[in-house]
Amino acid sequence: MKNIKYLAACALAFTLALVSCEDETLSPYLEPEAGAHAFGELEKDGKFDESDIPGSSVDVALRWVSVDKKVKIDKIELYVNFLEEYVDKDGNPAVAVHGGKTGVLLPTSLSGLENRTPGNVNITAAQVYQLFKDAKFKYDGATEVAVFGNPTNPRPTNAQFLPGDSFSLTWRLYSADGKVYKSWSPSVCTELRGANCSVDWFVE
C-alpha cells in the first residue's frame, strides 16, 4: 500500500513538473497585437470642377484610430491613384489605374495628431497633375503612350483632367514604436463603423 502511495505521489510530482515547464510559445492562444486604422472623408463638394480644373481642389479630413489606445501614430503618409476611363483594343470600356497597387506618394503628410482627432489636407488638381504628368500606359495592351499626350484622348493644357477621371486617396500609418500599418481586411475597410481605407473623388 505504501508503495502504491509513493508511486502515485511521484507520478503527481512528475506531472506538475511537466505543466510548470510547459513552453508558453506552444500555447494555442495568441494574444492579438494592438492595431490602428484610419477614417477619411471629403469635405464640402469633394470634386474637381470640370469648368475650372486649374483652380480645383478637394479637402480631406483624416483621423487615425486605436480602439484599445495601445498604439500611437506619429505620421500619416498619403498616396494617390489616378483612374482613367478608356476603350480597350476590343472595344470594351476599361479603366487605367495610374499609380499601381500603392499609389503615388503625395508630398503632404499628417503628423502630430491625437487618437480620433482629424487632420485636414487640401489636394489640388495641379498637385495631382505633377504626380502623374510623366505617366504612361499601354492602352492597346502593347505600346506605351504618354497619358497626357495620348492622341486618342487629348487633354487641354489648361484642363488636364476630364469628366470620367477619378482619384483615390489611401494612406500608411507610422507608429511611435516603428510599426507601419498599410493594409487592412475588407471588413475594416467596408464594415467597421468609423473606418475606411480610401477616399475617392471625381471630375464633375
PDB file of C-alpha atoms in Angstrom:
ATOM      1  CA  MET A   1       0.000   0.000   0.000  1.00  0.00           C
ATOM      2  CA  LYS A   2       2.837   2.343   0.921  1.00  0.00           C
ATOM      3  CA  ASN A   3       4.493   1.566  -2.405  1.00  0.00           C
ATOM      4  CA  ILE A   4       1.307   2.471  -4.294  1.00  0.00           C
ATOM      5  CA  LYS A   5       1.011   5.805  -2.436  1.00  0.00           C
ATOM      6  CA  TYR A   6       4.680   6.512  -3.104  1.00  0.00           C
ATOM      7  CA  LEU A   7       4.325   5.788  -6.821  1.00  0.00           C
ATOM      8  CA  ALA A   8       1.184   7.947  -7.026  1.00  0.00           C
ATOM      9  CA  ALA A   9       2.979  10.835  -5.326  1.00  0.00           C
ATOM     10  CA  CYS A  10       5.901  10.518  -7.731  1.00  0.00           C
ATOM     11  CA  ALA A  11       3.568  10.493 -10.729  1.00  0.00           C
ATOM     12  CA  LEU A  12       1.777  13.613  -9.463  1.00  0.00           C
ATOM     13  CA  ALA A  13       5.048  15.437  -8.884  1.00  0.00           C
ATOM     14  CA  PHE A  14       6.250  14.499 -12.359  1.00  0.00           C
ATOM     15  CA  THR A  15       3.004  15.751 -13.931  1.00  0.00           C
ATOM     16  CA  LEU A  16       3.212  19.065 -12.075  1.00  0.00           C
ATOM     17  CA  ALA A  17       6.799  19.488 -13.200  1.00  0.00           C
ATOM     18  CA  LEU A  18       5.796  18.971 -16.821  1.00  0.00           C
ATOM     19  CA  VAL A  19       2.987  21.506 -16.559  1.00  0.00           C
ATOM     20  CA  SER A  20       5.190  24.092 -14.869  1.00  0.00           C
ATOM     21  CA  CYS A  21       7.879  23.684 -17.535  1.00  0.00           C
ATOM     22  CA  GLU A  22       5.484  23.851 -20.477  1.00  0.00           C
ATOM     23  CA  ASP A  23       6.700  26.156 -23.238  1.00  0.00           C
ATOM     24  CA  GLU A  24       4.287  29.099 -23.394  1.00  0.00           C
ATOM     25  CA  THR A  25       5.129  29.629 -27.051  1.00  0.00           C
ATOM     26  CA  LEU A  26       3.358  26.345 -27.802  1.00  0.00           C
ATOM     27  CA  SER A  27       0.090  27.624 -26.346  1.00  0.00           C
ATOM     28  CA  PRO A  28      -2.737  27.714 -28.908  1.00  0.00           C
ATOM     29  CA  TYR A  29      -3.822  31.112 -27.549  1.00  0.00           C
ATOM     30  CA  LEU A  30      -2.089  34.069 -29.147  1.00  0.00           C
ATOM     31  CA  GLU A  31      -2.812  37.483 -27.734  1.00  0.00           C
ATOM     32  CA  PRO A  32      -3.833  39.770 -30.596  1.00  0.00           C
ATOM     33  CA  GLU A  33      -1.474  42.604 -31.430  1.00  0.00           C
ATOM     34  CA  ALA A  34      -2.637  46.159 -30.911  1.00  0.00           C
ATOM     35  CA  GLY A  35      -3.665  47.793 -34.165  1.00  0.00           C
ATOM     36  CA  ALA A  36      -4.676  51.061 -35.750  1.00  0.00           C
ATOM     37  CA  HIS A  37      -6.771  52.121 -38.707  1.00  0.00           C
ATOM     38  CA  ALA A  38      -7.963  55.403 -40.161  1.00  0.00           C
ATOM     39  CA  PHE A  39     -11.107  57.147 -41.331  1.00  0.00           C
ATOM     40  CA  GLY A  40     -11.132  59.755 -44.071  1.00  0.00           C
ATOM     41  CA  GLU A  41     -13.919  61.777 -45.639  1.00  0.00           C
ATOM     42  CA  LEU A  42     -14.312  64.528 -48.195  1.00  0.00           C
ATOM     43  CA  GLU A  43     -15.397  67.939 -47.036  1.00  0.00           C
ATOM     44  CA  LYS A  44     -17.560  70.410 -48.969  1.00  0.00           C
ATOM     45  CA  ASP A  45     -18.358  69.367 -52.557  1.00  0.00           C
ATOM     46  CA  GLY A  46     -15.468  66.939 -52.845  1.00  0.00           C
ATOM     47  CA  LYS A  47     -14.753  67.046 -56.574  1.00  0.00           C
ATOM     48  CA  PHE A  48     -12.540  68.578 -59.248  1.00  0.00           C
ATOM     49  CA  ASP A  49     -14.704  71.065 -61.153  1.00  0.00           C
ATOM     50  CA  GLU A  50     -14.512  70.324 -64.885  1.00  0.00           C
ATOM     51  CA  SER A  51     -15.140  74.023 -65.644  1.00  0.00           C
ATOM     52  CA  ASP A  52     -12.144  75.126 -63.558  1.00  0.00           C
ATOM     53  CA  ILE A  53      -9.580  72.344 -63.321  1.00  0.00           C
ATOM     54  CA  PRO A  54      -6.622  74.689 -62.600  1.00  0.00           C
ATOM     55  CA  GLY A  55      -8.469  76.121 -59.607  1.00  0.00           C
ATOM     56  CA  SER A  56      -9.917  72.834 -58.360  1.00  0.00           C
ATOM     57  CA  SER A  57      -9.055  71.117 -55.105  1.00  0.00           C
ATOM     58  CA  VAL A  58     -10.573  68.781 -52.539  1.00  0.00           C
ATOM     59  CA  ASP A  59     -10.361  68.932 -48.765  1.00  0.00           C
ATOM     60  CA  VAL A  60      -9.995  65.665 -46.874  1.00  0.00           C
ATOM     61  CA  ALA A  61     -10.421  65.191 -43.123  1.00  0.00           C
ATOM     62  CA  LEU A  62      -8.465  62.166 -41.917  1.00  0.00           C
ATOM     63  CA  ARG A  63      -8.003  60.707 -38.454  1.00  0.00           C
ATOM     64  CA  TRP A  64      -6.249  57.645 -37.090  1.00  0.00           C
ATOM     65  CA  VAL A  65      -7.937  55.375 -34.569  1.00  0.00           C
ATOM     66  CA  SER A  66      -6.541  52.983 -31.987  1.00  0.00           C
ATOM     67  CA  VAL A  67      -9.567  51.295 -30.446  1.00  0.00           C
ATOM     68  CA  ASP A  68      -7.652  49.886 -27.473  1.00  0.00           C
ATOM     69  CA  LYS A  69      -5.489  53.041 -27.233  1.00  0.00           C
ATOM     70  CA  LYS A  70      -2.313  50.948 -27.268  1.00  0.00           C
ATOM     71  CA  VAL A  71      -0.927  52.445 -30.481  1.00  0.00           C
ATOM     72  CA  LYS A  72       0.313  55.993 -31.049  1.00  0.00           C
ATOM     73  CA  ILE A  73       0.548  57.112 -34.667  1.00  0.00           C
ATOM     74  CA  ASP A  74       3.231  59.695 -35.367  1.00  0.00           C
ATOM     75  CA  LYS A  75       2.778  60.209 -39.106  1.00  0.00           C
ATOM     76  CA  ILE A  76       0.283  59.507 -41.883  1.00  0.00           C
ATOM     77  CA  GLU A  77       1.607  59.267 -45.433  1.00  0.00           C
ATOM     78  CA  LEU A  78      -0.831  59.911 -48.274  1.00  0.00           C
ATOM     79  CA  TYR A  79      -0.915  58.186 -51.670  1.00  0.00           C
ATOM     80  CA  VAL A  80      -2.962  58.969 -54.782  1.00  0.00           C
ATOM     81  CA  ASN A  81      -4.152  56.821 -57.682  1.00  0.00           C
ATOM     82  CA  PHE A  82      -5.478  58.378 -60.880  1.00  0.00           C
ATOM     83  CA  LEU A  83      -8.135  56.278 -62.631  1.00  0.00           C
ATOM     84  CA  GLU A  84      -8.835  56.942 -66.300  1.00  0.00           C
ATOM     85  CA  GLU A  85     -11.682  55.511 -68.344  1.00  0.00           C
ATOM     86  CA  TYR A  86     -10.811  54.347 -71.859  1.00  0.00           C
ATOM     87  CA  VAL A  87     -11.867  51.867 -74.549  1.00  0.00           C
ATOM     88  CA  ASP A  88      -9.595  48.849 -74.925  1.00  0.00           C
ATOM     89  CA  LYS A  89      -8.399  47.232 -78.165  1.00  0.00           C
ATOM     90  CA  ASP A  90     -11.509  45.027 -78.260  1.00  0.00           C
ATOM     91  CA  GLY A  91     -13.853  47.987 -77.954  1.00  0.00           C
ATOM     92  CA  ASN A  92     -14.754  47.341 -74.341  1.00  0.00           C
ATOM     93  CA  PRO A  93     -14.883  50.001 -71.626  1.00  0.00           C
ATOM     94  CA  ALA A  94     -11.902  49.751 -69.282  1.00  0.00           C
ATOM     95  CA  VAL A  95     -10.144  51.677 -66.542  1.00  0.00           C
ATOM     96  CA  ALA A  96      -6.437  52.506 -66.428  1.00  0.00           C
ATOM     97  CA  VAL A  97      -5.137  52.710 -62.869  1.00  0.00           C
ATOM     98  CA  HIS A  98      -2.198  55.101 -62.818  1.00  0.00           C
ATOM     99  CA  GLY A  99      -0.081  54.749 -59.704  1.00  0.00           C
ATOM    100  CA  GLY A 100      -0.079  50.968 -59.473  1.00  0.00           C
ATOM    101  CA  LYS A 101      -1.005  48.999 -56.383  1.00  0.00           C
ATOM    102  CA  THR A 102       0.256  51.531 -53.861  1.00  0.00           C
ATOM    103  CA  GLY A 103      -0.442  54.882 -55.498  1.00  0.00           C
ATOM    104  CA  VAL A 104       1.990  57.790 -55.770  1.00  0.00           C
ATOM    105  CA  LEU A 105       3.208  59.480 -52.604  1.00  0.00           C
ATOM    106  CA  LEU A 106       1.892  62.984 -52.014  1.00  0.00           C
ATOM    107  CA  PRO A 107       4.457  65.489 -50.727  1.00  0.00           C
ATOM    108  CA  THR A 108       1.970  66.361 -47.981  1.00  0.00           C
ATOM    109  CA  SER A 109       1.699  64.203 -44.850  1.00  0.00           C
ATOM    110  CA  LEU A 110      -0.066  64.496 -41.493  1.00  0.00           C
ATOM    111  CA  SER A 111       1.702  64.337 -38.147  1.00  0.00           C
ATOM    112  CA  GLY A 112       1.174  65.262 -34.522  1.00  0.00           C
ATOM    113  CA  LEU A 113      -2.454  64.103 -34.424  1.00  0.00           C
ATOM    114  CA  GLU A 114      -4.033  62.552 -31.356  1.00  0.00           C
ATOM    115  CA  ASN A 115      -6.205  59.442 -31.402  1.00  0.00           C
ATOM    116  CA  ARG A 116      -9.503  60.134 -33.218  1.00  0.00           C
ATOM    117  CA  THR A 117      -8.559  63.781 -33.845  1.00  0.00           C
ATOM    118  CA  PRO A 118      -8.969  64.712 -37.524  1.00  0.00           C
ATOM    119  CA  GLY A 119      -6.301  66.445 -39.535  1.00  0.00           C
ATOM    120  CA  ASN A 120      -7.049  68.244 -42.774  1.00  0.00           C
ATOM    121  CA  VAL A 121      -5.285  68.133 -46.103  1.00  0.00           C
ATOM    122  CA  ASN A 122      -6.020  70.096 -49.266  1.00  0.00           C
ATOM    123  CA  ILE A 123      -5.238  68.321 -52.549  1.00  0.00           C
ATOM    124  CA  THR A 124      -5.204  70.417 -55.709  1.00  0.00           C
ATOM    125  CA  ALA A 125      -5.617  69.280 -59.290  1.00  0.00           C
ATOM    126  CA  ALA A 126      -2.248  70.891 -60.002  1.00  0.00           C
ATOM    127  CA  GLN A 127      -0.599  68.716 -57.333  1.00  0.00           C
ATOM    128  CA  VAL A 128      -2.125  65.562 -58.767  1.00  0.00           C
ATOM    129  CA  TYR A 129      -1.043  66.519 -62.277  1.00  0.00           C
ATOM    130  CA  GLN A 130       2.548  66.917 -61.080  1.00  0.00           C
ATOM    131  CA  LEU A 131       2.407  63.375 -59.684  1.00  0.00           C
ATOM    132  CA  PHE A 132       1.255  61.852 -62.976  1.00  0.00           C
ATOM    133  CA  LYS A 133       2.492  64.218 -65.710  1.00  0.00           C
ATOM    134  CA  ASP A 134       5.030  61.655 -66.927  1.00  0.00           C
ATOM    135  CA  ALA A 135       2.747  58.616 -66.601  1.00  0.00           C
ATOM    136  CA  LYS A 136       2.488  56.154 -69.483  1.00  0.00           C
ATOM    137  CA  PHE A 137       0.047  53.350 -70.190  1.00  0.00           C
ATOM    138  CA  LYS A 138      -0.432  50.519 -72.705  1.00  0.00           C
ATOM    139  CA  TYR A 139      -3.944  51.323 -73.902  1.00  0.00           C
ATOM    140  CA  ASP A 140      -3.680  48.725 -76.669  1.00  0.00           C
ATOM    141  CA  GLY A 141      -2.020  46.215 -74.354  1.00  0.00           C
ATOM    142  CA  ALA A 142       1.342  46.527 -76.110  1.00  0.00           C
ATOM    143  CA  THR A 143       2.616  50.061 -76.751  1.00  0.00           C
ATOM    144  CA  GLU A 144       3.197  52.602 -74.002  1.00  0.00           C
ATOM    145  CA  VAL A 145       1.639  56.004 -74.624  1.00  0.00           C
ATOM    146  CA  ALA A 146       2.014  59.159 -72.557  1.00  0.00           C
ATOM    147  CA  VAL A 147      -1.212  59.647 -70.605  1.00  0.00           C
ATOM    148  CA  PHE A 148      -1.103  63.409 -71.144  1.00  0.00           C
ATOM    149  CA  GLY A 149      -0.019  63.054 -74.768  1.00  0.00           C
ATOM    150  CA  ASN A 150      -2.498  60.445 -75.951  1.00  0.00           C
ATOM    151  CA  PRO A 151      -3.851  61.441 -79.395  1.00  0.00           C
ATOM    152  CA  THR A 152      -6.960  59.288 -78.952  1.00  0.00           C
ATOM    153  CA  ASN A 153      -7.866  61.128 -75.759  1.00  0.00           C
ATOM    154  CA  PRO A 154      -6.394  64.635 -75.978  1.00  0.00           C
ATOM    155  CA  ARG A 155      -6.212  66.688 -72.811  1.00  0.00           C
ATOM    156  CA  PRO A 156      -6.080  70.505 -72.954  1.00  0.00           C
ATOM    157  CA  THR A 157      -3.003  72.005 -71.333  1.00  0.00           C
ATOM    158  CA  ASN A 158      -5.201  74.176 -69.114  1.00  0.00           C
ATOM    159  CA  ALA A 159      -7.565  71.346 -68.150  1.00  0.00           C
ATOM    160  CA  GLN A 160      -5.532  68.162 -67.847  1.00  0.00           C
ATOM    161  CA  PHE A 161      -8.296  66.153 -66.198  1.00  0.00           C
ATOM    162  CA  LEU A 162     -11.545  65.267 -67.946  1.00  0.00           C
ATOM    163  CA  PRO A 163     -15.029  64.097 -66.949  1.00  0.00           C
ATOM    164  CA  GLY A 164     -14.778  60.384 -66.229  1.00  0.00           C
ATOM    165  CA  ASP A 165     -11.424  60.735 -64.481  1.00  0.00           C
ATOM    166  CA  SER A 166     -11.422  59.789 -60.814  1.00  0.00           C
ATOM    167  CA  PHE A 167      -8.946  59.667 -57.953  1.00  0.00           C
ATOM    168  CA  SER A 168      -8.391  57.557 -54.868  1.00  0.00           C
ATOM    169  CA  LEU A 169      -6.504  58.612 -51.738  1.00  0.00           C
ATOM    170  CA  THR A 170      -5.024  55.910 -49.489  1.00  0.00           C
ATOM    171  CA  TRP A 171      -2.665  56.053 -46.513  1.00  0.00           C
ATOM    172  CA  ARG A 172       0.026  54.458 -44.406  1.00  0.00           C
ATOM    173  CA  LEU A 173       0.189  54.899 -40.647  1.00  0.00           C
ATOM    174  CA  TYR A 174       3.564  55.061 -38.883  1.00  0.00           C
ATOM    175  CA  SER A 175       3.506  54.293 -35.161  1.00  0.00           C
ATOM    176  CA  ALA A 176       5.780  55.639 -32.445  1.00  0.00           C
ATOM    177  CA  ASP A 177       7.301  52.168 -31.951  1.00  0.00           C
ATOM    178  CA  GLY A 178       8.263  51.794 -35.613  1.00  0.00           C
ATOM    179  CA  LYS A 179       5.352  49.729 -36.961  1.00  0.00           C
ATOM    180  CA  VAL A 180       3.771  50.567 -40.310  1.00  0.00           C
ATOM    181  CA  TYR A 181       0.065  49.969 -40.940  1.00  0.00           C
ATOM    182  CA  LYS A 182      -0.654  49.974 -44.674  1.00  0.00           C
ATOM    183  CA  SER A 183      -3.270  47.287 -45.330  1.00  0.00           C
ATOM    184  CA  TRP A 184      -6.440  46.173 -43.598  1.00  0.00           C
ATOM    185  CA  SER A 185      -9.009  43.432 -44.004  1.00  0.00           C
ATOM    186  CA  PRO A 186     -12.063  44.062 -46.206  1.00  0.00           C
ATOM    187  CA  SER A 187     -14.259  44.088 -43.099  1.00  0.00           C
ATOM    188  CA  VAL A 188     -12.289  47.026 -41.674  1.00  0.00           C
ATOM    189  CA  CYS A 189     -12.430  48.861 -44.995  1.00  0.00           C
ATOM    190  CA  THR A 190     -16.146  48.418 -45.605  1.00  0.00           C
ATOM    191  CA  GLU A 191     -17.961  47.236 -42.486  1.00  0.00           C
ATOM    192  CA  LEU A 192     -16.326  48.702 -39.386  1.00  0.00           C
ATOM    193  CA  ARG A 193     -18.004  51.896 -38.271  1.00  0.00           C
ATOM    194  CA  GLY A 194     -15.596  54.833 -38.227  1.00  0.00           C
ATOM    195  CA  ALA A 195     -13.081  53.125 -40.510  1.00  0.00           C
ATOM    196  CA  ASN A 196     -12.301  53.052 -44.216  1.00  0.00           C
ATOM    197  CA  CYS A 197      -9.301  52.519 -46.453  1.00  0.00           C
ATOM    198  CA  SER A 198      -9.669  55.169 -49.142  1.00  0.00           C
ATOM    199  CA  VAL A 199     -11.311  58.444 -50.099  1.00  0.00           C
ATOM    200  CA  ASP A 200     -12.448  58.822 -53.711  1.00  0.00           C
ATOM    201  CA  TRP A 201     -13.476  61.778 -55.848  1.00  0.00           C
ATOM    202  CA  PHE A 202     -14.207  62.606 -59.480  1.00  0.00           C
ATOM    203  CA  VAL A 203     -14.094  65.273 -62.155  1.00  0.00           C
ATOM    204  CA  GLU A 204     -17.614  66.629 -62.497  1.00  0.00           C
TER     205      GLU A 204
END
